[in-house]
Short mmCIF file of C-alpha atoms in Angstrom, two decimals:
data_model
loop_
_atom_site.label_atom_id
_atom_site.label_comp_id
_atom_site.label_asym_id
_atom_site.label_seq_id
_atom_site.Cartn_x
_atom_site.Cartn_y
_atom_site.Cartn_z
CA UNK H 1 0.00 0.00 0.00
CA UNK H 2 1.02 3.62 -0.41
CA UNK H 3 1.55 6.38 2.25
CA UNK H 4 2.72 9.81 2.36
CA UNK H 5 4.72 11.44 5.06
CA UNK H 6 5.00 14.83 5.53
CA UNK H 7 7.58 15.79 8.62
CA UNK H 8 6.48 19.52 9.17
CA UNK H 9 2.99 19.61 11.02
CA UNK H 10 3.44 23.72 11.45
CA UNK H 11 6.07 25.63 10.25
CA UNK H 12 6.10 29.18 10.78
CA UNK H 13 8.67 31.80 9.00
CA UNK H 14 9.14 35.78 8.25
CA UNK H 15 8.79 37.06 5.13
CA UNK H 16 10.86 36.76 2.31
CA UNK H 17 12.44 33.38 3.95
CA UNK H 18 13.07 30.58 2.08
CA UNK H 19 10.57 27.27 2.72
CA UNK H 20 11.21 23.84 2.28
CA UNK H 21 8.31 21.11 3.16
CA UNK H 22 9.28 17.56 3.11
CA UNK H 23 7.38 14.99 1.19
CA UNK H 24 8.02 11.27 1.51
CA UNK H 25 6.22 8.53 0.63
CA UNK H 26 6.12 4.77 0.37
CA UNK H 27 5.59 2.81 -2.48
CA UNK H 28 8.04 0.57 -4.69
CA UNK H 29 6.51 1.23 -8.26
CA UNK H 30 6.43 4.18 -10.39
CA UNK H 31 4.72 7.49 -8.58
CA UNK H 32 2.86 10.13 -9.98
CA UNK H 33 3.68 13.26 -6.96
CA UNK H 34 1.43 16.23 -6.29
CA UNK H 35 1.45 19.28 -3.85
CA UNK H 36 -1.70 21.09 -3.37
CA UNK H 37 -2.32 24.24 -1.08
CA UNK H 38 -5.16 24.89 0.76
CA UNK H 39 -6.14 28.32 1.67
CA UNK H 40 -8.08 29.15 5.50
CA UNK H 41 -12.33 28.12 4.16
CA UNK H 42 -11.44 27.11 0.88
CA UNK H 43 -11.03 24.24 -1.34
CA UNK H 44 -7.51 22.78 -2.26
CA UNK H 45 -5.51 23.82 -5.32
CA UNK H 46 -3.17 21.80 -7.18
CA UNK H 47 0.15 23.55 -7.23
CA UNK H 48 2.58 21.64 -8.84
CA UNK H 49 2.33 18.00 -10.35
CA UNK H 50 5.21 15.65 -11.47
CA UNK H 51 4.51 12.87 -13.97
CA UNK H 52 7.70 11.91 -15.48
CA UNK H 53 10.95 13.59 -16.94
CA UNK H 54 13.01 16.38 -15.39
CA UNK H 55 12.66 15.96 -11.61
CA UNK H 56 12.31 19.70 -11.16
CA UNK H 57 9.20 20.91 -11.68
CA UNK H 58 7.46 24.29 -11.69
CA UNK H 59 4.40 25.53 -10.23
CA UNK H 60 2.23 28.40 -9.77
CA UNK H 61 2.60 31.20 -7.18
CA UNK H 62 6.48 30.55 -7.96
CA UNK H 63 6.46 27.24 -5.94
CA UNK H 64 9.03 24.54 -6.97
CA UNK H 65 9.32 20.66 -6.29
CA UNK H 66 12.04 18.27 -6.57
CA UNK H 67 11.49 14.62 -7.05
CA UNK H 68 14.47 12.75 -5.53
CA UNK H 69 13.97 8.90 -6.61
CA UNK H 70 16.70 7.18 -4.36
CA UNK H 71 14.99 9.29 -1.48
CA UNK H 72 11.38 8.75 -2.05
CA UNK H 73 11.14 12.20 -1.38
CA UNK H 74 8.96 14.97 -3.14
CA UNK H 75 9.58 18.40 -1.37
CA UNK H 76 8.44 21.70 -1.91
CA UNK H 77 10.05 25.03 -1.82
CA UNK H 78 9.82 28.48 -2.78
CA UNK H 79 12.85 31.12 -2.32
CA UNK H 80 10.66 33.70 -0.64
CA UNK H 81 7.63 33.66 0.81
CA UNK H 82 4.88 36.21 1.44
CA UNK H 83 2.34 36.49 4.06
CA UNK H 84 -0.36 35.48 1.56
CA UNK H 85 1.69 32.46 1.39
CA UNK H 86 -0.13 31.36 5.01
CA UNK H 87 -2.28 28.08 4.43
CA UNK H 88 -2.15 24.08 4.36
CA UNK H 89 0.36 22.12 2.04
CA UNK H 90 -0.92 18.71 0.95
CA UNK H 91 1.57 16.59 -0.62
CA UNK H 92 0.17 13.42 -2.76
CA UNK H 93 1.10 10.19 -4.20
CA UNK H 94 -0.68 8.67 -7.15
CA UNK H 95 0.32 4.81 -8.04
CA UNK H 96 -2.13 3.36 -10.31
CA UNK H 97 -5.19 5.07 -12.40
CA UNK H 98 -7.32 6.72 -10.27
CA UNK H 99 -5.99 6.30 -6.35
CA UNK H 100 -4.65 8.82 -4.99
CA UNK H 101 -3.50 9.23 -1.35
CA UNK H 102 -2.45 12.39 0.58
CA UNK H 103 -0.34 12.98 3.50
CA UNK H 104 -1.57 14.68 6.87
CA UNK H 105 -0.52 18.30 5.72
CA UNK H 106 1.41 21.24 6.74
CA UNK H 107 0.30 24.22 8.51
CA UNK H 108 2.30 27.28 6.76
CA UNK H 109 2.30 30.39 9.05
CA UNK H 110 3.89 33.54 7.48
CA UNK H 111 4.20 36.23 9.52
CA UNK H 112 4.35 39.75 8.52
CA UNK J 1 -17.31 29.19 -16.23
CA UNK J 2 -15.59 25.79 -15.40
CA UNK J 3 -17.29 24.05 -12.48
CA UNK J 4 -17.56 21.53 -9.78
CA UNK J 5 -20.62 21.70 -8.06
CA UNK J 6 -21.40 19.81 -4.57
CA UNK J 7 -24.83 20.03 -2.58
CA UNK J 8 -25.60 20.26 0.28
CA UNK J 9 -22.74 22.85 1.53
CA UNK J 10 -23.75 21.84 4.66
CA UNK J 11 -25.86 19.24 6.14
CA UNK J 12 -26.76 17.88 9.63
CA UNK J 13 -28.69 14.46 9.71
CA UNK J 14 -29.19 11.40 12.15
CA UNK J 15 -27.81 8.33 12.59
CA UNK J 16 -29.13 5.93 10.23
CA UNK J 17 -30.72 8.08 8.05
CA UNK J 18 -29.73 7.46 4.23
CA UNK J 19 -28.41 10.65 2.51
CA UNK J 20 -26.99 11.78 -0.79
CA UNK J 21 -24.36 14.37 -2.05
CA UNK J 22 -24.48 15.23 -5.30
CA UNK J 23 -21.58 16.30 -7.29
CA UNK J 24 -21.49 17.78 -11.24
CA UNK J 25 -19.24 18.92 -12.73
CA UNK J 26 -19.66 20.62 -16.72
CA UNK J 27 -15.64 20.15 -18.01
CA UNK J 28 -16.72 16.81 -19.62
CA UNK J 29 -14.09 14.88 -17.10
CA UNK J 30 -13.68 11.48 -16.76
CA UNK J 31 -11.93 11.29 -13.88
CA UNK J 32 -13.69 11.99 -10.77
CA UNK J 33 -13.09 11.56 -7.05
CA UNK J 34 -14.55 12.01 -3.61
CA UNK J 35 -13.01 12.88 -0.12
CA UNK J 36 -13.47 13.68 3.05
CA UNK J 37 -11.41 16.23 5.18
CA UNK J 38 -10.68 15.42 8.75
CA UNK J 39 -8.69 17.41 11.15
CA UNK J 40 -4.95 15.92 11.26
CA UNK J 41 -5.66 13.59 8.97
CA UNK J 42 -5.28 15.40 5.86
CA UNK J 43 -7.83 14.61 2.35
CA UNK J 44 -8.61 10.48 2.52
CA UNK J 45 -9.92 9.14 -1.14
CA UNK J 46 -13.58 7.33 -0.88
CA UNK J 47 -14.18 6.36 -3.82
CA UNK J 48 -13.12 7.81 -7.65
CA UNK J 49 -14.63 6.83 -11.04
CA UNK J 50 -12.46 6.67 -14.08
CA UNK J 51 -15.21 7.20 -16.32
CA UNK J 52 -18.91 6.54 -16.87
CA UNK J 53 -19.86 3.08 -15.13
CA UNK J 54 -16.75 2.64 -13.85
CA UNK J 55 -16.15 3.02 -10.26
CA UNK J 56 -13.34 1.83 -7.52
CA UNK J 57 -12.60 2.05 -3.65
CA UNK J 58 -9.80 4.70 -2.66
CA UNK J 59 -8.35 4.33 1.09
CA UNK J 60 -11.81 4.35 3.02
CA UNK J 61 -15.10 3.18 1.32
CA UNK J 62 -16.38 1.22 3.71
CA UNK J 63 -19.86 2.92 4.83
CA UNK J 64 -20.25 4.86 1.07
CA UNK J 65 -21.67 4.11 -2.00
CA UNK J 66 -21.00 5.93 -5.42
CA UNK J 67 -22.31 5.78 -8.91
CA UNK J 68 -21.47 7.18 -12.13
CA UNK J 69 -24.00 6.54 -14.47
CA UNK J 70 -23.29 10.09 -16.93
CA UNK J 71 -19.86 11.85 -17.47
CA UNK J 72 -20.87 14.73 -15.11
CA UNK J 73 -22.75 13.37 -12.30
CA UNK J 74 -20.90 11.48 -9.21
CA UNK J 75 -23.02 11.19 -6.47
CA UNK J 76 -21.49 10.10 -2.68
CA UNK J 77 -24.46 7.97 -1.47
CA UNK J 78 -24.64 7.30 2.71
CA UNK J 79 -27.04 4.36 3.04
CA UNK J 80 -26.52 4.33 7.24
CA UNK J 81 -24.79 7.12 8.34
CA UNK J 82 -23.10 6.88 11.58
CA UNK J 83 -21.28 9.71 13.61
CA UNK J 84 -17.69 8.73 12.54
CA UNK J 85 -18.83 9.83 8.79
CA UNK J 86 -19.20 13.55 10.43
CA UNK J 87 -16.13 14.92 7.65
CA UNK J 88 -15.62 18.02 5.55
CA UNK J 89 -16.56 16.13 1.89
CA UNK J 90 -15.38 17.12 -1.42
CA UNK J 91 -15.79 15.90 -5.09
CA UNK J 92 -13.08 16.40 -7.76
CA UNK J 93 -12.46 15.97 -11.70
CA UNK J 94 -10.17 16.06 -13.96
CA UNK J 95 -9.61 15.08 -17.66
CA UNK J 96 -6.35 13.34 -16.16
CA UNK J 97 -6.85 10.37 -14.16
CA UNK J 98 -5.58 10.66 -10.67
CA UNK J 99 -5.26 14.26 -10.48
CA UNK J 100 -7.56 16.22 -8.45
CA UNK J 101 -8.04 19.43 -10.37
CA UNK J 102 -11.21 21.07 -10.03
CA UNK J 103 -12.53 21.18 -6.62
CA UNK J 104 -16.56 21.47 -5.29
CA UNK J 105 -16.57 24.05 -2.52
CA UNK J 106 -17.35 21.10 0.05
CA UNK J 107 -20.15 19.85 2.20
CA UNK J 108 -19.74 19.89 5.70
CA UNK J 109 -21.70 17.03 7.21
CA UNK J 110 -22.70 16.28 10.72
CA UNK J 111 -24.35 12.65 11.92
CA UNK J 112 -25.72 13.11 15.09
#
């Protein structure tokens, strides 16, 4: 079965800091590896998806991920982030057609 | 405008009582998904349809019931409901299977 781990339950930062939220997950086949955001009473939003090909992939809001094979690992980052930055980071795992499964999330607090 | 529409947004019901959420969505998807949202827990799959007639479990069916008899319909049927089904539910699409693109804005149901 797959899982998803992500380490970071809360992580709070300043402005214009750098973020990095870890994304592992479990599962001995090939991986299709998602990050969505969540914004405080909203839906989620897919920011980033990796398929195949170059491991580093771009997203919207100027998010990056970097899929890292030998590590299982699938983690986020963005060079600066900006109070509006402040919501939930889902990272998820899809193995086979349709199922899909998601890790616990992280709580991103930017302050001001 | 490009849509995923769930009803109820909110709903409160008893134990026992059978219940249905619809969910449409008008991007001619195949791929559609439910969820449900639980507090440290992250977004758990239910069930997700690859296309029309075709429907399989994600990580926790047991207690739901789906069908997907046209492209843009996916209903999440609750036959018993029971207080551990009290979630934050949301319905997804996509013309990419596995991929949770377009979001419904969510039903928040309570079993009493």
């Amino acid at each position: 079965a797959q899982s998803v781990s992500q380490h970071n339950h809360h992580v709070i930062l300043s402005e214009a800091a750098s973020l990095e939220l870890g994304c592992n997950y479990s599962y001995g086949g090939t991986v299709n590896l998602f990050w969505y955001v969540q914004y405080p009473g909203q839906h989620l939003q897919l920011l980033l998806k990796y398929f195949s090909g170059d491991p580093l992939v771009k997203g919207i809001k100027g998010f990056e991920a970097e899929f890292i094979k030998s590590k299982f690992s699938f983690n986020l980052r963005k060079p600066s982030v900006q109070w509006s930055d402040t919501a939930e980071y889902f990272c998820a795992v899809n193995t086979n057609a349709g199922k899909s499964t998601f890790g616990d999330g992280t709580t991103l607090t930017v302050k001001p | 405008e490009a849509q995923v529409t769930q009803n109820p947004r909110y709903l409160i019901t008893v134990t026992g009582k059978k219940l249905t959420v619809t969910c449409s969505q008008n991007m001619n998807h195949e791929y559609m998904s439910w969820y449900r949202q639980d507090p440290g827990l992250g977004l758990r799959q239910i069930y997700y349809s690859m296309n029309v007639e075709v429907t399989d479990k994600g990580d926790v069916p047991e207690g739901y019931k789906v069908s997907r008899k046209e492209k843009r319909n996916f209903p999440l049927i609750l036959e018993s409901p029971s207080p551990n089904q009290t979630s934050l539910y949301f319905c997804a699409s996509s013309p990419e299977s596995g991929v949770a693109l377009h979001f419904g804005n969510g039903t928040r149901l309570t079993v009493t």
